GROMACS .gro file of N, CA and C in nm:
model
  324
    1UNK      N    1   7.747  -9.655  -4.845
    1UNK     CA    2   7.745  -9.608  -4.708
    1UNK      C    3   7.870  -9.660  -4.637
    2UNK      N    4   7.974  -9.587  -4.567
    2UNK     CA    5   8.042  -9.598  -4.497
    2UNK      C    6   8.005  -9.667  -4.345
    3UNK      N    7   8.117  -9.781  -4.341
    3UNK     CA    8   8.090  -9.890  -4.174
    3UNK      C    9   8.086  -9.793  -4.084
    4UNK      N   10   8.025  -9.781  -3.966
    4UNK     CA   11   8.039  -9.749  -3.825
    4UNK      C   12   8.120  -9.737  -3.792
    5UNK      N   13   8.158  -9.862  -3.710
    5UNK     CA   14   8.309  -9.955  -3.654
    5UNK      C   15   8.363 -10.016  -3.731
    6UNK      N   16   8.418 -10.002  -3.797
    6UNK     CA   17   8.560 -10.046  -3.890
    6UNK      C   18   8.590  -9.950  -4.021
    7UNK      N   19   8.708  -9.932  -4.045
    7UNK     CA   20   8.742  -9.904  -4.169
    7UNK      C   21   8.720  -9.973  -4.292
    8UNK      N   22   8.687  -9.896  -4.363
    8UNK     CA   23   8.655  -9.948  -4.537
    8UNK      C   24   8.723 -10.046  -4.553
    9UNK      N   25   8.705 -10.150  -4.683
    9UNK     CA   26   8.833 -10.257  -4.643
    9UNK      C   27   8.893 -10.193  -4.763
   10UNK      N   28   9.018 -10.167  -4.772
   10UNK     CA   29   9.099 -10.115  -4.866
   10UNK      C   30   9.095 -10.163  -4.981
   11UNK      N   31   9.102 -10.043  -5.112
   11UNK     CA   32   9.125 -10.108  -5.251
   11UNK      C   33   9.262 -10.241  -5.266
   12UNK      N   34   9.360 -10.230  -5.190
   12UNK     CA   35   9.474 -10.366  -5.219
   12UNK      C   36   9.401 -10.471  -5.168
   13UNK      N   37   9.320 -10.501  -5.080
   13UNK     CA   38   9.273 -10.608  -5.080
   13UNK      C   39   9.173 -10.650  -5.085
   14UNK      N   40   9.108 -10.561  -5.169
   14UNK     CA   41   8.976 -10.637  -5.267
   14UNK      C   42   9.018 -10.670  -5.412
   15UNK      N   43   9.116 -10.618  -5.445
   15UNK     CA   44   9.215 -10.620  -5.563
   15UNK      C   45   9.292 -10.779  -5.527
   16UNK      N   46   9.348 -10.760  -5.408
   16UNK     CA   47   9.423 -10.931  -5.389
   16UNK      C   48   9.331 -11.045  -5.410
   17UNK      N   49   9.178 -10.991  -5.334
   17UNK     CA   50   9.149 -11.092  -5.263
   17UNK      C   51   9.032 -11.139  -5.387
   18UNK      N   52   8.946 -11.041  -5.427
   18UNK     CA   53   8.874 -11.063  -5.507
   18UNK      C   54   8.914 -11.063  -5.646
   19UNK      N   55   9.011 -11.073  -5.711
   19UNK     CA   56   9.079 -11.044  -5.808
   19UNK      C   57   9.160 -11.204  -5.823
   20UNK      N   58   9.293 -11.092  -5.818
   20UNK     CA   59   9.427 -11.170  -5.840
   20UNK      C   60   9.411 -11.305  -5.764
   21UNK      N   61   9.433 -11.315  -5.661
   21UNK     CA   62   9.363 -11.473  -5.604
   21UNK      C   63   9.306 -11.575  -5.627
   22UNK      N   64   9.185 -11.532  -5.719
   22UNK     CA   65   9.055 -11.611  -5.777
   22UNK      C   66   9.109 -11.669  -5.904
   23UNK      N   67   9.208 -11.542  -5.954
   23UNK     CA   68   9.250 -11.560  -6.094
   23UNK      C   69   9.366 -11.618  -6.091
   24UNK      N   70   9.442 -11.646  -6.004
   24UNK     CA   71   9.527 -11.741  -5.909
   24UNK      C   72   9.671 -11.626  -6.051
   25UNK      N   73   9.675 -11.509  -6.041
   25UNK     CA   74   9.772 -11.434  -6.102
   25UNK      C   75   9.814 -11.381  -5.970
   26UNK      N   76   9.970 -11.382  -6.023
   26UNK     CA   77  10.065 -11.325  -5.908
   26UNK      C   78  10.059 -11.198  -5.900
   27UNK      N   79  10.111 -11.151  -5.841
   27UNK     CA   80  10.153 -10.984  -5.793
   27UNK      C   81  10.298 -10.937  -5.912
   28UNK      N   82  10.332 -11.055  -5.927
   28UNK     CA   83  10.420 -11.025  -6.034
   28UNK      C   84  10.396 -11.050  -6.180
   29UNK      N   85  10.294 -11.163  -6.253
   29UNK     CA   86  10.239 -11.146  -6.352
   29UNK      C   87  10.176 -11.041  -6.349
   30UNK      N   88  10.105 -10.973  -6.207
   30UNK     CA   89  10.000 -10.876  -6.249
   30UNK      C   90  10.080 -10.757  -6.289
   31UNK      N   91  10.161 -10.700  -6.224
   31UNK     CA   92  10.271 -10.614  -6.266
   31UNK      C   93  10.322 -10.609  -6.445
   32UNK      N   94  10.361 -10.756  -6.443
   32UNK     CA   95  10.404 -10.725  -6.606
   32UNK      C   96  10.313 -10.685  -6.698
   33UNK      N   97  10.196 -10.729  -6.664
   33UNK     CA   98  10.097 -10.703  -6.727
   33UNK      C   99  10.044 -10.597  -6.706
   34UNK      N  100  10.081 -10.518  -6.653
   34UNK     CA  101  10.035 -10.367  -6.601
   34UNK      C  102  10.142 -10.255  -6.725
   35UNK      N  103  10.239 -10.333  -6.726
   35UNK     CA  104  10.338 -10.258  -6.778
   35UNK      C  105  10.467 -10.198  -6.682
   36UNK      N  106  10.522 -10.098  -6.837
   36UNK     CA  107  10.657 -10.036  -6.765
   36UNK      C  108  10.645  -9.941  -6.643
   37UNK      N  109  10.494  -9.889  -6.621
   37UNK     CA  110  10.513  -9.776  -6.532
   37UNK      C  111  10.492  -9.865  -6.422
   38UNK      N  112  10.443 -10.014  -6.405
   38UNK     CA  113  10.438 -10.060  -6.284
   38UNK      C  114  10.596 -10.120  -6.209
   39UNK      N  115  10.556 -10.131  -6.108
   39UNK     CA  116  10.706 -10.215  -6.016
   39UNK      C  117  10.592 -10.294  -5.902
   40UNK      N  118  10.705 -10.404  -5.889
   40UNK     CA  119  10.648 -10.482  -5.745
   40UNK      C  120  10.632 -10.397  -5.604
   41UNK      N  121  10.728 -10.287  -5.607
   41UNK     CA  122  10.694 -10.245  -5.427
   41UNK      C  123  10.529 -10.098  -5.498
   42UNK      N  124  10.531 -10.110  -5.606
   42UNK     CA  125  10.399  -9.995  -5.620
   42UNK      C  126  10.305 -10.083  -5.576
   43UNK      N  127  10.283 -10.185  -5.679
   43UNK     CA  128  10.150 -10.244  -5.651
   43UNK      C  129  10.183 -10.326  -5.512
   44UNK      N  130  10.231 -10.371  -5.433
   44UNK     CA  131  10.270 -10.399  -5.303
   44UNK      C  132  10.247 -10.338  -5.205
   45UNK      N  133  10.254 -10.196  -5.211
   45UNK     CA  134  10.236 -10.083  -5.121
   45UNK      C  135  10.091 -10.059  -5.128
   46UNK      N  136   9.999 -10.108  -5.311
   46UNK     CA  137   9.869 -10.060  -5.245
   46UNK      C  138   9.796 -10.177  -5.213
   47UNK      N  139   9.860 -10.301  -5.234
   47UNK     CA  140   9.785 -10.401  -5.135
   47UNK      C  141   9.749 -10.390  -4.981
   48UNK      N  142   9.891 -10.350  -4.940
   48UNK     CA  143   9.873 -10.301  -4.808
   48UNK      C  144   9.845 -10.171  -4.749
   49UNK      N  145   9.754 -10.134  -4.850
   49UNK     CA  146   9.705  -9.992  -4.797
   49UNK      C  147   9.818  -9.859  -4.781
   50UNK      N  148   9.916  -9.855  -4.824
   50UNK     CA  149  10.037  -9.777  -4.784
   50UNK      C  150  10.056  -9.677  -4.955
   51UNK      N  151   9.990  -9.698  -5.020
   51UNK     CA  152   9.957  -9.630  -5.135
   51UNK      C  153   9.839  -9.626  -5.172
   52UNK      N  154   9.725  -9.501  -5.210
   52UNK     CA  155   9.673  -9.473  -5.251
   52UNK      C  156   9.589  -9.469  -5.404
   53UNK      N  157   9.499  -9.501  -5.459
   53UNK     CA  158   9.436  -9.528  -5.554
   53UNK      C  159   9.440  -9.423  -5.642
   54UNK      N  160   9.510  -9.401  -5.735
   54UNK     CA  161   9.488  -9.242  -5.828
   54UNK      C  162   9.376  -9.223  -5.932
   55UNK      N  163   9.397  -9.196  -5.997
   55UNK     CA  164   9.345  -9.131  -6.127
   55UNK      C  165   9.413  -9.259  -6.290
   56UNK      N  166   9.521  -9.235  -6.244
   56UNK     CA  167   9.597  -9.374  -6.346
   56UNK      C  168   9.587  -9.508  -6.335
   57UNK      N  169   9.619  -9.459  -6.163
   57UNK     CA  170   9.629  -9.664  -6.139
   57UNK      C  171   9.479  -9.721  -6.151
   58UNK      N  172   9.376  -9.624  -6.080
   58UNK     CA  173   9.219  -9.646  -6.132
   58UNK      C  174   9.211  -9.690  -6.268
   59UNK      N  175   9.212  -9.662  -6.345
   59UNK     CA  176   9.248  -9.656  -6.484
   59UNK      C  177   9.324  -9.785  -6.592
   60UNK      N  178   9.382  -9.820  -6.470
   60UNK     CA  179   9.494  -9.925  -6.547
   60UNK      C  180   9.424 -10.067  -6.485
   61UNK      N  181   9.384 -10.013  -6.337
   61UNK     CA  182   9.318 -10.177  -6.270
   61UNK      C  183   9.156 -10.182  -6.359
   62UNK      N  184   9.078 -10.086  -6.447
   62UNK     CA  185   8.985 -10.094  -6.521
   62UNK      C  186   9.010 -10.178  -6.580
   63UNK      N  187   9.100 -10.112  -6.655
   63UNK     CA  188   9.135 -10.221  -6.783
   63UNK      C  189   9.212 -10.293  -6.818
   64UNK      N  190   9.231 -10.393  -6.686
   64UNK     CA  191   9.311 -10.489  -6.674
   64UNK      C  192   9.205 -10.563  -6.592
   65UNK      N  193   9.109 -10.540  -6.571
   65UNK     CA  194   9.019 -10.654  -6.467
   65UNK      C  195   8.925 -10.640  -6.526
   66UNK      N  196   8.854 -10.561  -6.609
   66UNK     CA  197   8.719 -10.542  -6.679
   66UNK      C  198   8.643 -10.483  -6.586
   67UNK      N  199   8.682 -10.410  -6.508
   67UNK     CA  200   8.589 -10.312  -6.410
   67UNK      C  201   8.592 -10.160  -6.445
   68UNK      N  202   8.538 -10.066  -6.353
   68UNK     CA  203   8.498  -9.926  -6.408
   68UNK      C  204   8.633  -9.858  -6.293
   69UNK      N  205   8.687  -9.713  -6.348
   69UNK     CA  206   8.751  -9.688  -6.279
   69UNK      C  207   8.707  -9.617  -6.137
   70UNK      N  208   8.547  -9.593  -6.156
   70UNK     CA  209   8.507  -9.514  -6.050
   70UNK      C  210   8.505  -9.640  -5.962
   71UNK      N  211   8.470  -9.767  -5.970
   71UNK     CA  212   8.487  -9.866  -5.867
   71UNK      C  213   8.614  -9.852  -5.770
   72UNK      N  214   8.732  -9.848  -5.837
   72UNK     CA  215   8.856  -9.866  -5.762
   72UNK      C  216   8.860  -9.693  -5.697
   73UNK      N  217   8.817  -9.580  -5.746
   73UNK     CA  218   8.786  -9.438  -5.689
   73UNK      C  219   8.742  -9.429  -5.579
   74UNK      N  220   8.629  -9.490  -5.579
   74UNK     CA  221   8.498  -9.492  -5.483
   74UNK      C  222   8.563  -9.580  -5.366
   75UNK      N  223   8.620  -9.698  -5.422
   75UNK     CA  224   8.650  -9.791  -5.280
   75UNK      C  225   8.772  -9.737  -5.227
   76UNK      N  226   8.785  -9.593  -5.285
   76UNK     CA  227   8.993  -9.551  -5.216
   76UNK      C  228   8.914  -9.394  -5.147
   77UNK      N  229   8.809  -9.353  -5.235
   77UNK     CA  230   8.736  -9.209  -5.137
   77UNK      C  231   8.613  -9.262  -5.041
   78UNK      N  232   8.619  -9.415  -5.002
   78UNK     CA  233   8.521  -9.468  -4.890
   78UNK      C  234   8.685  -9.453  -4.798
   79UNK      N  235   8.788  -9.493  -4.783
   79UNK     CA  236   8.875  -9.507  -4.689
   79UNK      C  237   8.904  -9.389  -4.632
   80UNK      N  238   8.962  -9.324  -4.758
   80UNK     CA  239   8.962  -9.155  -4.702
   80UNK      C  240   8.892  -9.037  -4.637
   81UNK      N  241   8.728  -9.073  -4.704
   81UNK     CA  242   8.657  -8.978  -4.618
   81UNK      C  243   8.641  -9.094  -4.464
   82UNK      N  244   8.633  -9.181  -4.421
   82UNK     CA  245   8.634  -9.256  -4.307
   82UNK      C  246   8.749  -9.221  -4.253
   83UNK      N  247   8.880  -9.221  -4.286
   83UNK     CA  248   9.006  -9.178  -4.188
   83UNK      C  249   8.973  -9.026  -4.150
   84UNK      N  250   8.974  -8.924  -4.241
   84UNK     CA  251   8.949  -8.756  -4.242
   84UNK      C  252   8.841  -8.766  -4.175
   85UNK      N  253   8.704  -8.796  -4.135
   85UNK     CA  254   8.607  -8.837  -4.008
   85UNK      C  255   8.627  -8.802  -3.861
   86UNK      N  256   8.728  -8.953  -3.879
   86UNK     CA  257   8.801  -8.955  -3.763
   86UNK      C  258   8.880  -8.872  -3.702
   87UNK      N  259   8.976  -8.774  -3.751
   87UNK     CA  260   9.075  -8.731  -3.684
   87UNK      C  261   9.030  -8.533  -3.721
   88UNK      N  262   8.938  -8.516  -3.776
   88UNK     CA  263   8.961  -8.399  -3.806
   88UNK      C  264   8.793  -8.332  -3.665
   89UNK      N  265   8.814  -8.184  -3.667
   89UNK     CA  266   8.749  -8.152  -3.504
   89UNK      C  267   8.597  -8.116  -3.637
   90UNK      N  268   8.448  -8.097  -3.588
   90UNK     CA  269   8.367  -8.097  -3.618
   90UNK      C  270   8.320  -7.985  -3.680
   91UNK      N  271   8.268  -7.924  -3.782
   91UNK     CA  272   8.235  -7.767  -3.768
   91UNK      C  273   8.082  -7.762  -3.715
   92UNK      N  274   8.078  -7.691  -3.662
   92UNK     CA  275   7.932  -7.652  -3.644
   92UNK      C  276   7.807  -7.583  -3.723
   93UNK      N  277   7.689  -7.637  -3.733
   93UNK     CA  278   7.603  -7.601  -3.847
   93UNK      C  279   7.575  -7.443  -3.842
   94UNK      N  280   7.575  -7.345  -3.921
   94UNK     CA  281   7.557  -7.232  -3.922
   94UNK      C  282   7.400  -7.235  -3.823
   95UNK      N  283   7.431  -7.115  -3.754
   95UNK     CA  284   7.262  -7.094  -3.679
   95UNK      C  285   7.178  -7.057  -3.698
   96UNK      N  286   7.181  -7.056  -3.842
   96UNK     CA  287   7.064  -6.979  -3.934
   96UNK      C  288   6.965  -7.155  -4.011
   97UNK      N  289   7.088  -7.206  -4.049
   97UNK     CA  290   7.053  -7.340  -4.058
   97UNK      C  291   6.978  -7.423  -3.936
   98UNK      N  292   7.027  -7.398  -3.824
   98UNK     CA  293   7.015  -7.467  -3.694
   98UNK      C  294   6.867  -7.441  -3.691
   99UNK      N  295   6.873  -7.306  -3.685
   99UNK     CA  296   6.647  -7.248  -3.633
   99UNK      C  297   6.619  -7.320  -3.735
  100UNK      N  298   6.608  -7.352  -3.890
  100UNK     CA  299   6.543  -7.386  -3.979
  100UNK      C  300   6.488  -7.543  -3.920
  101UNK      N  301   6.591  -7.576  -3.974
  101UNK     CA  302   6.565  -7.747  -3.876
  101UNK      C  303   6.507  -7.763  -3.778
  102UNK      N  304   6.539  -7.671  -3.635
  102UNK     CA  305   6.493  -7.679  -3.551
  102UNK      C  306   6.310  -7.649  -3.573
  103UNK      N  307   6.247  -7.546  -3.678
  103UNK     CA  308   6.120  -7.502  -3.695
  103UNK      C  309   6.100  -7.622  -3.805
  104UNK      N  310   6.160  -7.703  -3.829
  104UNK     CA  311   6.135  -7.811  -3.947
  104UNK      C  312   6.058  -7.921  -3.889
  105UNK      N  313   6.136  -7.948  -3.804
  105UNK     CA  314   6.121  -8.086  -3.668
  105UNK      C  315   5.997  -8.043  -3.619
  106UNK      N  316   5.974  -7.902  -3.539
  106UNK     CA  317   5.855  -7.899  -3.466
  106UNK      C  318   5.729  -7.917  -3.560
  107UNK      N  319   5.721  -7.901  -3.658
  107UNK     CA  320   5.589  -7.946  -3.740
  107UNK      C  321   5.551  -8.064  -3.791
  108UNK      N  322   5.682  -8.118  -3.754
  108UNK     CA  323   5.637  -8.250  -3.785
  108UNK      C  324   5.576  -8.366  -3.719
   0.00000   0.00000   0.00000
């Protein structure tokens, strides 16, 4: 379930904080150990929320932390559907839907 009042706390820093931190590994061991496709400003950018969680990098923080990739998915499509929430205008429930509910409620 998505917070109320506040934003999700981002995949980079449950990754910093609950992770790399504990395991007292740098941002730069974690990198080498990620490999050639990693660099310091990638994984840097998604500490601070300024990069996004993919399909790969899901994938690579699996199996490099012993976690599932839908974990690091899930905690990057809790941020996103919470920002898209916020800023996008509402649609309205079809009114065919609306009477249903509305004759749903009264019997109850």
């Amino acid at each position: 379930m998505l917070p109320k009042n506040r934003k999700p706390t981002i995949p980079g820093e449950i990754l910093l904080e609950e992770f790399l931190m504990p395991l007292e590994i740098s941002q730069t061991d974690f990198v080498e150990h990620l490999g050639k496709s990693w660099t310091q400003p990638k994984l840097n950018a998604i500490i601070r929320g300024k990069r996004s969680i993919t399909v790969p990098i899901a994938l690579d923080f699996a199996d490099a932390l012993g976690t599932t990739p839908e974990f690091w998915i899930n905690l990057q499509n809790n941020v996103n559907l919470w920002e898209e929430i916020r800023k996008r205008k509402k649609v309205r429930m079809l009114p065919k839907l609306q009477r249903k509910r509305k004759k749903s409620l009264k019997r109850s």
